[in-house]
Coordinates of N, CA and C in Angstrom, one line a residue:
Chain K
X1 N -15.9 -13.2 -7.5 CA -15.5 -12.3 -6.4 C -15.1 -10.9 -7.1
X2 N -15.7 -9.8 -6.6 CA -15.5 -8.5 -7.1 C -14.3 -7.9 -6.4
X3 N -13.4 -7.3 -7.2 CA -12.3 -6.6 -6.6 C -12.7 -5.2 -6.1
X4 N -11.6 -4.5 -5.6 CA -11.8 -3.1 -5.1 C -11.9 -2.2 -6.3
X5 N -13.0 -1.3 -6.3 CA -13.1 -0.4 -7.4 C -13.1 1.0 -6.8
X6 N -12.7 2.0 -7.6 CA -12.6 3.4 -7.2 C -13.1 4.3 -8.3
X7 N -13.8 5.4 -7.8 CA -14.2 6.4 -8.8 C -14.1 7.8 -8.3
X8 N -13.8 8.8 -9.1 CA -13.5 8.6 -10.5 C -12.1 8.2 -10.7
X9 N -11.7 8.0 -12.0 CA -10.3 7.6 -12.3 C -9.4 8.8 -12.2
X10 N -9.8 9.9 -12.8 CA -9.0 11.1 -12.8 C -9.9 12.3 -12.4
X11 N -9.3 13.3 -11.8 CA -10.0 14.4 -11.3 C -9.1 15.6 -11.3
X12 N -9.6 16.8 -11.8 CA -8.9 18.0 -11.7 C -9.7 19.0 -10.9
X13 N -9.1 19.6 -9.9 CA -9.8 20.5 -9.0 C -8.9 21.8 -8.9
X14 N -9.5 22.9 -8.4 CA -8.8 24.1 -8.1 C -8.5 24.2 -6.7
X15 N -7.4 24.9 -6.3 CA -7.0 25.1 -4.9 C -8.2 25.8 -4.2
X16 N -8.5 25.2 -3.0 CA -9.5 25.8 -2.2 C -10.8 25.0 -2.3
X17 N -11.0 24.2 -3.4 CA -12.2 23.5 -3.6 C -12.2 22.2 -2.7
X18 N -13.4 21.5 -2.7 CA -13.5 20.3 -2.0 C -13.7 19.1 -3.0
X19 N -13.3 17.9 -2.5 CA -13.4 16.8 -3.4 C -13.9 15.6 -2.6
X20 N -14.6 14.7 -3.3 CA -15.1 13.4 -2.7 C -14.6 12.3 -3.6
X21 N -13.9 11.3 -3.1 CA -13.5 10.1 -3.8 C -14.2 8.9 -3.2
X22 N -14.5 8.0 -4.1 CA -15.3 6.8 -3.7 C -14.6 5.5 -3.9
X23 N -15.0 4.5 -3.1 CA -14.4 3.2 -3.1 C -15.4 2.1 -2.7
X24 N -15.4 1.1 -3.5 CA -16.2 -0.1 -3.2 C -15.3 -1.2 -2.8
X25 N -15.5 -1.8 -1.6 CA -14.6 -2.9 -1.1 C -14.7 -4.2 -1.9
X26 N -13.7 -5.0 -1.7 CA -13.8 -6.4 -2.3 C -14.9 -7.1 -1.5
X27 N -15.6 -7.9 -2.2 CA -16.7 -8.7 -1.7 C -16.3 -9.4 -0.4
X28 N -17.1 -9.2 0.7 CA -16.8 -9.9 2.0 C -15.9 -9.2 2.9
X29 N -15.2 -8.1 2.4 CA -14.3 -7.3 3.3 C -15.1 -6.2 4.0
X30 N -14.8 -6.0 5.3 CA -15.5 -5.0 6.1 C -14.6 -3.8 6.5
X31 N -13.4 -3.8 6.1 CA -12.4 -2.8 6.5 C -11.9 -2.0 5.3
X32 N -11.9 -0.7 5.3 CA -11.3 0.1 4.2 C -10.3 1.0 4.7
X33 N -9.1 1.0 4.1 CA -8.0 2.0 4.4 C -7.8 2.9 3.2
X34 N -7.4 4.1 3.4 CA -7.1 5.1 2.4 C -5.7 5.5 2.5
X35 N -5.0 5.6 1.3 CA -3.6 6.0 1.2 C -3.4 7.1 0.2
X36 N -2.4 7.9 0.4 CA -2.1 8.9 -0.6 C -0.7 8.5 -1.1
X37 N -0.6 8.5 -2.4 CA 0.8 8.2 -3.0 C 1.2 9.4 -3.9
X38 N 2.2 10.1 -3.4 CA 2.8 11.2 -4.2 C 3.8 10.6 -5.2
X39 N 4.1 11.4 -6.2 CA 4.9 10.9 -7.3 C 6.3 10.4 -6.8
X40 N 6.7 9.2 -7.1 CA 8.0 8.7 -6.8 C 8.1 8.2 -5.3
X41 N 7.0 8.2 -4.6 CA 7.0 7.7 -3.2 C 6.1 6.5 -3.0
X42 N 6.2 5.9 -1.9 CA 5.3 4.8 -1.6 C 4.0 5.4 -1.0
X43 N 2.9 4.6 -1.0 CA 1.6 5.1 -0.4 C 1.8 5.4 1.1
X44 N 1.1 6.5 1.5 CA 1.1 6.9 2.9 C -0.3 6.7 3.5
X45 N -0.4 6.1 4.7 CA -1.7 5.8 5.3 C -2.4 7.1 5.7
X46 N -3.7 7.2 5.3 CA -4.5 8.4 5.7 C -5.3 8.0 6.9
X47 N -6.2 7.1 6.7 CA -7.1 6.5 7.8 C -7.7 5.2 7.4
X48 N -8.3 4.6 8.4 CA -9.0 3.3 8.2 C -10.3 3.3 8.8
X49 N -11.3 2.7 8.1 CA -12.6 2.5 8.6 C -13.0 1.0 8.8
X50 N -13.6 0.7 10.0 CA -14.0 -0.6 10.3 C -15.4 -0.6 10.8
X51 N -16.3 -1.2 10.2 CA -17.7 -1.2 10.6 C -18.2 0.2 10.8
X52 N -18.0 1.0 9.9 CA -18.5 2.4 9.8 C -17.9 3.4 10.8
X53 N -16.8 2.9 11.5 CA -16.2 3.8 12.5 C -14.7 4.0 12.0
X54 N -14.2 5.3 12.2 CA -12.8 5.5 12.0 C -12.0 4.7 13.0
X55 N -11.1 3.9 12.5 CA -10.4 2.9 13.3 C -8.9 3.2 13.6
X56 N -8.5 4.3 13.0 CA -7.1 4.7 13.1 C -6.8 5.8 12.1
X57 N -5.8 6.6 12.3 CA -5.5 7.7 11.4 C -4.0 7.9 11.4
X58 N -3.5 8.3 10.2 CA -2.1 8.6 10.0 C -1.9 10.1 10.2
X59 N -0.8 10.6 9.7 CA -0.4 12.0 10.0 C -1.0 12.9 8.9
X60 N -2.3 13.0 8.9 CA -3.0 13.9 7.9 C -3.9 14.9 8.7
X61 N -4.1 16.1 8.2 CA -4.9 17.1 8.9 C -6.4 16.8 8.8
X62 N -7.2 17.4 9.7 CA -8.6 17.1 9.8 C -9.4 17.4 8.5
X63 N -8.8 18.2 7.6 CA -9.5 18.5 6.4 C -9.6 17.2 5.5
X64 N -8.9 16.2 5.9 CA -9.1 14.9 5.2 C -10.1 14.1 6.1
X65 N -11.2 13.7 5.6 CA -12.2 13.0 6.4 C -12.8 11.9 5.6
X66 N -13.5 11.0 6.2 CA -14.0 9.9 5.5 C -15.4 9.4 6.1
X67 N -15.9 8.4 5.3 CA -17.1 7.8 5.7 C -17.1 6.3 5.3
X68 N -17.7 5.5 6.0 CA -17.9 4.1 5.5 C -19.4 3.8 5.7
X69 N -20.0 3.2 4.7 CA -21.4 2.9 4.6 C -21.7 1.5 5.1
X70 N -23.0 1.2 5.4 CA -23.4 -0.2 5.8 C -22.9 -1.3 4.8
X71 N -22.8 -1.0 3.5 CA -22.4 -2.0 2.6 C -20.9 -2.0 2.5
X72 N -20.2 -1.3 3.4 CA -18.7 -1.2 3.5 C -18.0 -0.4 2.4
X73 N -18.8 0.2 1.5 CA -18.2 1.1 0.6 C -17.7 2.4 1.4
X74 N -16.9 3.2 0.8 CA -16.3 4.3 1.6 C -16.1 5.5 0.7
X75 N -16.0 6.7 1.4 CA -15.7 7.9 0.7 C -14.5 8.6 1.5
X76 N -13.7 9.3 0.7 CA -12.7 10.1 1.2 C -13.0 11.6 0.8
X77 N -13.1 12.5 1.7 CA -13.4 13.9 1.5 C -12.2 14.7 1.8
X78 N -11.8 15.6 0.9 CA -10.7 16.5 1.2 C -11.3 18.0 1.0
X79 N -11.2 18.8 2.1 CA -11.7 20.2 2.0 C -10.5 21.1 1.8
X80 N -10.8 22.3 1.3 CA -9.7 23.3 1.2 C -8.5 22.8 0.5
X81 N -8.7 22.3 -0.7 CA -7.6 21.6 -1.4 C -6.4 22.5 -1.6
X82 N -5.2 21.9 -1.4 CA -3.9 22.6 -1.6 C -3.2 21.9 -2.8
X83 N -2.2 22.6 -3.3 CA -1.5 22.1 -4.5 C -0.8 20.7 -4.1
X84 N -0.3 20.6 -2.9 CA 0.4 19.4 -2.4 C -0.5 18.2 -2.3
X85 N -1.9 18.4 -2.4 CA -2.8 17.3 -2.3 C -2.8 16.5 -3.7
X86 N -2.2 17.1 -4.7 CA -2.1 16.4 -6.0 C -1.4 15.1 -5.8
X87 N -2.0 13.9 -6.0 CA -1.5 12.6 -5.8 C -2.4 11.6 -6.3
X88 N -2.0 10.3 -6.2 CA -2.8 9.2 -6.5 C -3.4 8.7 -5.1
X89 N -4.7 8.6 -5.0 CA -5.4 8.2 -3.8 C -5.8 6.8 -4.0
X90 N -5.4 5.9 -3.1 CA -5.6 4.5 -3.1 C -6.5 4.1 -2.0
X91 N -7.4 3.2 -2.3 CA -8.3 2.6 -1.3 C -7.9 1.1 -1.3
X92 N -7.9 0.6 -0.1 CA -7.6 -0.8 0.1 C -8.6 -1.5 1.1
X93 N -9.0 -2.7 0.7 CA -10.0 -3.3 1.6 C -9.3 -4.6 2.2
X94 N -9.8 -4.9 3.4 CA -9.3 -6.1 4.1 C -10.4 -6.7 5.0
X95 N -10.1 -7.8 5.6 CA -11.1 -8.4 6.4 C -10.7 -8.3 7.9
X96 N -11.6 -7.6 8.6 CA -11.3 -7.5 10.1 C -10.4 -6.3 10.4
X97 N -11.0 -5.4 11.3 CA -10.2 -4.2 11.6 C -9.0 -4.5 12.4
X98 N -8.9 -5.6 13.1 CA -7.7 -5.9 13.9 C -6.8 -7.0 13.3
X99 N -7.4 -7.8 12.4 CA -6.6 -8.9 11.9 C -6.4 -8.9 10.4
X100 N -6.8 -7.8 9.8 CA -6.6 -7.8 8.3 C -5.2 -7.4 7.9
X101 N -4.3 -8.4 7.8 CA -2.9 -8.1 7.4 C -2.8 -7.8 5.9
X102 N -3.4 -8.6 5.1 CA -3.3 -8.4 3.6 C -4.4 -7.4 3.2
X103 N -4.0 -6.3 2.7 CA -4.9 -5.3 2.1 C -4.9 -5.4 0.6
X104 N -6.0 -5.3 0.0 CA -6.2 -5.4 -1.4 C -6.6 -4.0 -2.0
X105 N -5.8 -3.6 -2.9 CA -5.9 -2.2 -3.4 C -6.8 -2.1 -4.7
X106 N -7.4 -0.9 -4.8 CA -8.1 -0.5 -6.0 C -7.1 0.2 -6.9
X107 N -7.5 0.6 -8.1 CA -6.6 1.2 -9.1 C -6.3 2.6 -8.8
X108 N -7.0 3.2 -7.9 CA -6.6 4.6 -7.5 C -7.4 5.7 -8.2
X109 N -7.4 6.8 -7.6 CA -8.0 8.1 -8.3 C -6.8 9.1 -8.3
X110 N -6.5 9.5 -9.6 CA -5.5 10.5 -9.7 C -6.1 11.9 -9.6
X111 N -5.7 12.6 -8.5 CA -6.2 14.0 -8.2 C -5.1 15.0 -8.6
X112 N -5.5 16.0 -9.4 CA -4.6 17.1 -9.7 C -5.3 18.4 -9.2
X113 N -4.5 19.1 -8.4 CA -5.0 20.4 -7.9 C -4.2 21.5 -8.6
X114 N -4.9 22.4 -9.2 CA -4.3 23.5 -9.9 C -4.5 24.9 -9.3
Chain Q
X1 N 11.2 11.0 8.7 CA 11.8 9.8 9.2 C 11.2 8.6 8.6
X2 N 11.9 8.0 7.6 CA 11.4 6.9 6.9 C 11.6 5.6 7.7
X3 N 10.5 5.0 8.0 CA 10.6 3.8 8.8 C 10.9 2.5 8.0
X4 N 10.5 2.6 6.7 CA 10.8 1.5 5.8 C 11.5 2.1 4.6
X5 N 12.7 1.5 4.3 CA 13.5 2.1 3.2 C 13.9 1.0 2.2
X6 N 13.7 1.4 0.9 CA 14.2 0.6 -0.2 C 15.2 1.5 -0.9
X7 N 16.5 1.1 -0.7 CA 17.6 2.0 -1.1 C 17.9 2.0 -2.5
X8 N 17.4 0.9 -3.2 CA 17.7 0.8 -4.7 C 16.4 1.3 -5.4
X9 N 16.5 2.4 -6.1 CA 15.3 2.9 -6.9 C 15.1 2.0 -8.1
X10 N 16.1 1.3 -8.6 CA 15.9 0.5 -9.8 C 16.8 -0.7 -9.8
X11 N 16.4 -1.7 -10.5 CA 17.2 -2.9 -10.7 C 16.9 -3.6 -12.0
X12 N 18.0 -3.9 -12.7 CA 17.8 -4.6 -14.0 C 18.4 -6.0 -13.9
X13 N 17.6 -7.0 -14.5 CA 18.1 -8.4 -14.4 C 17.8 -9.1 -15.7
X14 N 18.6 -10.0 -16.1 CA 18.3 -10.8 -17.3 C 17.2 -11.8 -17.0
X15 N 16.4 -12.1 -18.0 CA 15.4 -13.1 -17.9 C 16.0 -14.4 -17.5
X16 N 15.3 -15.1 -16.6 CA 15.8 -16.4 -16.2 C 16.8 -16.4 -15.0
X17 N 17.3 -15.2 -14.7 CA 18.2 -15.0 -13.5 C 17.4 -14.7 -12.3
X18 N 18.1 -14.6 -11.2 CA 17.4 -14.3 -9.9 C 17.3 -12.7 -9.7
X19 N 16.2 -12.3 -9.3 CA 16.0 -10.8 -8.9 C 16.0 -10.8 -7.3
X20 N 16.8 -9.9 -6.7 CA 16.8 -9.8 -5.3 C 16.5 -8.3 -5.0
X21 N 15.4 -8.1 -4.3 CA 14.9 -6.7 -3.9 C 15.1 -6.6 -2.4
X22 N 15.6 -5.6 -2.0 CA 15.9 -5.4 -0.5 C 15.1 -4.3 0.1
X23 N 15.0 -4.5 1.4 CA 14.2 -3.5 2.2 C 14.7 -3.5 3.7
X24 N 14.9 -2.3 4.2 CA 15.3 -2.2 5.6 C 14.2 -1.4 6.4
X25 N 14.1 -1.7 7.7 CA 13.1 -1.0 8.5 C 13.8 -0.6 9.8
X26 N 13.2 0.3 10.5 CA 13.8 0.8 11.7 C 12.9 0.6 13.0
X27 N 11.6 0.4 12.7 CA 10.6 0.3 13.8 C 10.5 -1.2 14.3
X28 N 10.9 -1.5 15.5 CA 10.9 -2.9 16.0 C 9.5 -3.3 16.3
X29 N 8.5 -2.4 16.3 CA 7.1 -2.8 16.6 C 6.5 -3.5 15.3
X30 N 7.1 -3.3 14.2 CA 6.5 -4.0 13.0 C 6.5 -5.5 13.2
X31 N 5.4 -6.2 12.9 CA 5.3 -7.6 13.2 C 4.8 -8.4 12.0
X32 N 4.6 -7.7 10.9 CA 4.2 -8.4 9.6 C 4.7 -7.6 8.5
X33 N 5.2 -8.3 7.5 CA 5.8 -7.6 6.3 C 5.2 -8.1 5.0
X34 N 5.1 -7.3 4.1 CA 4.4 -7.6 2.8 C 5.2 -7.0 1.6
X35 N 5.0 -7.7 0.5 CA 5.5 -7.2 -0.8 C 4.4 -7.0 -1.7
X36 N 4.4 -5.8 -2.4 CA 3.4 -5.5 -3.4 C 4.1 -5.2 -4.7
X37 N 3.4 -5.5 -5.8 CA 3.9 -5.2 -7.1 C 2.9 -4.2 -7.7
X38 N 3.4 -3.2 -8.4 CA 2.6 -2.2 -9.0 C 2.9 -1.9 -10.5
X39 N 2.0 -2.1 -11.4 CA 2.1 -1.7 -12.8 C 1.6 -0.3 -12.9
X40 N 2.0 0.4 -14.0 CA 1.5 1.8 -14.2 C 0.0 1.7 -14.4
X41 N -0.7 2.7 -13.8 CA -2.2 2.9 -13.9 C -3.0 1.8 -13.2
X42 N -2.3 1.1 -12.3 CA -3.0 0.1 -11.5 C -2.7 0.3 -10.0
X43 N -3.5 -0.2 -9.2 CA -3.2 -0.2 -7.7 C -2.2 -1.3 -7.4
X44 N -1.5 -1.2 -6.3 CA -0.6 -2.3 -5.8 C -1.3 -3.6 -5.7
X45 N -0.6 -4.7 -6.1 CA -1.1 -6.0 -6.1 C -0.3 -6.8 -5.0
X46 N -1.0 -7.4 -4.1 CA -0.4 -8.2 -3.0 C 0.4 -9.4 -3.6
X47 N 1.6 -9.6 -3.2 CA 2.5 -10.7 -3.7 C 2.7 -11.8 -2.7
X48 N 3.3 -11.4 -1.6 CA 3.7 -12.3 -0.6 C 3.9 -11.6 0.7
X49 N 3.7 -12.3 1.9 CA 3.9 -11.7 3.2 C 4.7 -12.7 4.1
X50 N 5.1 -12.1 5.2 CA 5.8 -12.9 6.2 C 5.6 -12.3 7.6
X51 N 5.3 -13.2 8.5 CA 5.1 -12.8 9.9 C 6.5 -12.7 10.6
X52 N 6.6 -11.9 11.6 CA 7.9 -11.7 12.3 C 8.3 -12.9 13.1
X53 N 7.5 -13.9 13.2 CA 7.9 -15.1 13.9 C 8.5 -16.1 12.9
X54 N 8.6 -15.8 11.6 CA 9.2 -16.7 10.7 C 10.4 -15.9 10.1
X55 N 11.3 -16.7 9.4 CA 12.4 -16.1 8.7 C 12.3 -16.3 7.2
X56 N 11.4 -17.1 6.7 CA 11.3 -17.4 5.3 C 9.9 -17.8 4.9
X57 N 9.4 -17.3 3.8 CA 8.1 -17.7 3.3 C 8.2 -17.8 1.7
X58 N 7.7 -18.9 1.2 CA 7.9 -19.2 -0.2 C 6.5 -19.4 -0.9
X59 N 6.4 -18.8 -2.1 CA 5.2 -19.0 -2.9 C 5.6 -19.0 -4.3
X60 N 5.7 -20.2 -4.9 CA 6.1 -20.4 -6.3 C 7.5 -19.8 -6.5
X61 N 7.5 -18.8 -7.5 CA 8.8 -18.2 -7.8 C 9.3 -17.2 -6.8
X62 N 8.4 -16.8 -5.9 CA 8.7 -15.7 -4.9 C 9.0 -16.3 -3.5
X63 N 10.1 -15.8 -3.0 CA 10.5 -16.1 -1.6 C 10.8 -14.8 -0.9
X64 N 10.3 -14.7 0.3 CA 10.7 -13.5 1.2 C 11.5 -14.0 2.4
X65 N 12.6 -13.4 2.6 CA 13.4 -13.7 3.8 C 13.4 -12.5 4.7
X66 N 13.3 -12.8 6.0 CA 13.3 -11.8 7.1 C 14.5 -12.0 8.1
X67 N 15.3 -11.0 8.3 CA 16.3 -11.0 9.2 C 16.0 -10.0 10.3
X68 N 15.4 -10.4 11.4 CA 14.9 -9.5 12.4 C 16.1 -8.8 13.1
X69 N 17.1 -9.4 13.3 CA 18.2 -8.8 14.1 C 18.8 -7.7 13.3
X70 N 18.8 -7.8 11.9 CA 19.3 -6.8 11.0 C 18.2 -5.8 10.6
X71 N 17.0 -6.1 10.9 CA 15.8 -5.4 10.5 C 15.9 -5.2 9.0
X72 N 16.0 -6.4 8.3 CA 16.1 -6.4 6.9 C 15.3 -7.5 6.3
X73 N 14.6 -7.2 5.2 CA 14.0 -8.3 4.4 C 14.3 -8.2 3.0
X74 N 14.1 -9.3 2.3 CA 14.4 -9.3 0.9 C 13.4 -10.2 0.2
X75 N 13.2 -9.9 -1.1 CA 12.3 -10.7 -2.0 C 13.1 -11.2 -3.1
X76 N 13.1 -12.6 -3.2 CA 13.8 -13.2 -4.3 C 12.8 -13.7 -5.3
X77 N 13.1 -13.5 -6.6 CA 12.2 -13.9 -7.7 C 13.1 -14.8 -8.6
X78 N 12.7 -16.1 -8.6 CA 13.5 -17.1 -9.4 C 12.6 -18.0 -10.2
X79 N 12.7 -18.2 -11.5 CA 13.5 -17.3 -12.4 C 12.7 -16.1 -12.7
X80 N 13.4 -15.0 -13.0 CA 12.8 -13.7 -13.4 C 12.2 -13.8 -14.8
X81 N 11.0 -13.2 -15.0 CA 10.4 -13.2 -16.3 C 10.1 -11.7 -16.7
X82 N 10.0 -11.5 -18.0 CA 9.7 -10.1 -18.4 C 8.5 -9.5 -17.8
X83 N 7.5 -10.3 -17.6 CA 6.2 -9.9 -17.0 C 6.4 -9.5 -15.5
X84 N 7.5 -9.8 -14.9 CA 7.8 -9.3 -13.6 C 8.2 -7.8 -13.5
X85 N 8.5 -7.2 -14.6 CA 8.9 -5.8 -14.7 C 7.8 -5.0 -14.1
X86 N 8.1 -4.3 -13.0 CA 7.1 -3.5 -12.3 C 7.8 -2.7 -11.2
X87 N 7.1 -1.9 -10.5 CA 7.6 -1.3 -9.2 C 7.2 -2.2 -8.1
X88 N 8.2 -2.6 -7.2 CA 7.9 -3.4 -6.1 C 8.0 -2.6 -4.8
X89 N 7.0 -2.7 -4.0 CA 7.0 -2.0 -2.7 C 7.1 -3.0 -1.6
X90 N 7.9 -2.7 -0.6 CA 8.0 -3.3 0.6 C 7.1 -2.6 1.6
X91 N 6.3 -3.3 2.4 CA 5.4 -2.7 3.4 C 5.5 -3.4 4.7
X92 N 5.4 -2.7 5.8 CA 5.4 -3.2 7.1 C 4.2 -2.9 7.9
X93 N 3.7 -3.7 8.7 CA 2.4 -3.6 9.4 C 2.6 -3.6 10.9
X94 N 1.8 -2.7 11.6 CA 1.7 -2.7 13.0 C 0.4 -2.0 13.4
X95 N 0.3 -1.9 14.7 CA -0.9 -1.2 15.3 C -0.6 0.2 15.8
X96 N 0.3 0.9 15.1 CA 0.7 2.2 15.7 C -0.4 3.2 15.6
X97 N -1.3 3.0 14.7 CA -2.3 4.0 14.5 C -3.6 3.6 15.2
X98 N -3.7 3.7 16.5 CA -4.8 3.3 17.3 C -5.1 1.8 17.1
X99 N -6.3 1.4 16.8 CA -6.5 -0.1 16.6 C -6.5 -0.5 15.2
X100 N -6.0 0.4 14.3 CA -6.0 0.0 12.9 C -4.6 -0.6 12.6
X101 N -4.6 -1.7 11.8 CA -3.4 -2.2 11.3 C -3.0 -1.5 10.0
X102 N -2.1 -0.5 10.2 CA -1.8 0.3 9.0 C -0.5 -0.3 8.3
X103 N -0.4 0.0 7.0 CA 0.8 -0.4 6.3 C 1.7 0.8 6.1
X104 N 3.0 0.6 6.4 CA 4.0 1.7 6.1 C 4.8 1.2 5.0
X105 N 4.9 1.9 3.9 CA 5.5 1.5 2.6 C 6.9 2.1 2.5
X106 N 7.7 1.4 1.8 CA 9.0 2.0 1.3 C 8.7 2.8 0.0
X107 N 9.7 3.3 -0.6 CA 9.5 4.2 -1.8 C 9.5 3.4 -3.1
X108 N 9.8 2.1 -3.0 CA 9.6 1.3 -4.2 C 10.9 1.1 -5.0
X109 N 11.0 -0.1 -5.7 CA 12.1 -0.4 -6.5 C 11.6 -0.8 -7.9
X110 N 12.0 -0.1 -9.0 CA 11.6 -0.4 -10.3 C 12.4 -1.6 -10.8
X111 N 11.8 -2.8 -11.0 CA 12.5 -3.9 -11.5 C 12.2 -4.0 -13.0
X112 N 13.3 -4.2 -13.8 CA 13.2 -4.4 -15.2 C 13.9 -5.7 -15.5
X113 N 13.1 -6.6 -16.1 CA 13.6 -7.9 -16.5 C 13.8 -7.9 -18.0
X114 N 15.1 -8.0 -18.4 CA 15.5 -7.9 -19.8 C 15.4 -9.2 -20.5
X115 N 14.7 -9.3 -21.7 CA 14.6 -10.6 -22.4 C 15.9 -11.0 -23.0

């Protein structure tokens, strides 16, 4: 069974630029959630994708967007990067958009905005 | 407005003793609770969960207790081992974000188990 993988591991971008982060779900999982973890805090929910549709969204602006592909892998896109976007971005996969209680996390992508 | 709170940023325990990590929540719509463990440079790892219809769930050395009237849950680790040293996150789950079951996390407690 393959776990959740994310790429890249680390990324440095300049304010105003755009970034794309990638996630491959655990085998058999059809739901992907994205979280932002700032230093010293717990992860915060950005949005969730279920069967290629956005299934719910947290308190993040529209410049945070995503995609889910037929193989259930996913992308997180952030436009017009701000310094406060510097954080660890975590992807989590689960089974079932409505019933997936346990979410399994990837190692994260560390984004630094300068 | 923090809906899930872990008021102890850190906890140190001797090897072999019990570790008790605490978590409080304010949202009565939460119906499922989870504990995750996180090592540096890794994503959170699922440990144990409990439904709001139960008050206790046990898995090996790990037991989670839920007190709904107090909106409080705790994770007990017995006996504690040095490999348990990590940041522990409490998370609560509901359908507040449309049809998505989102997790709301506390800020974490750093557990250090001393040999």
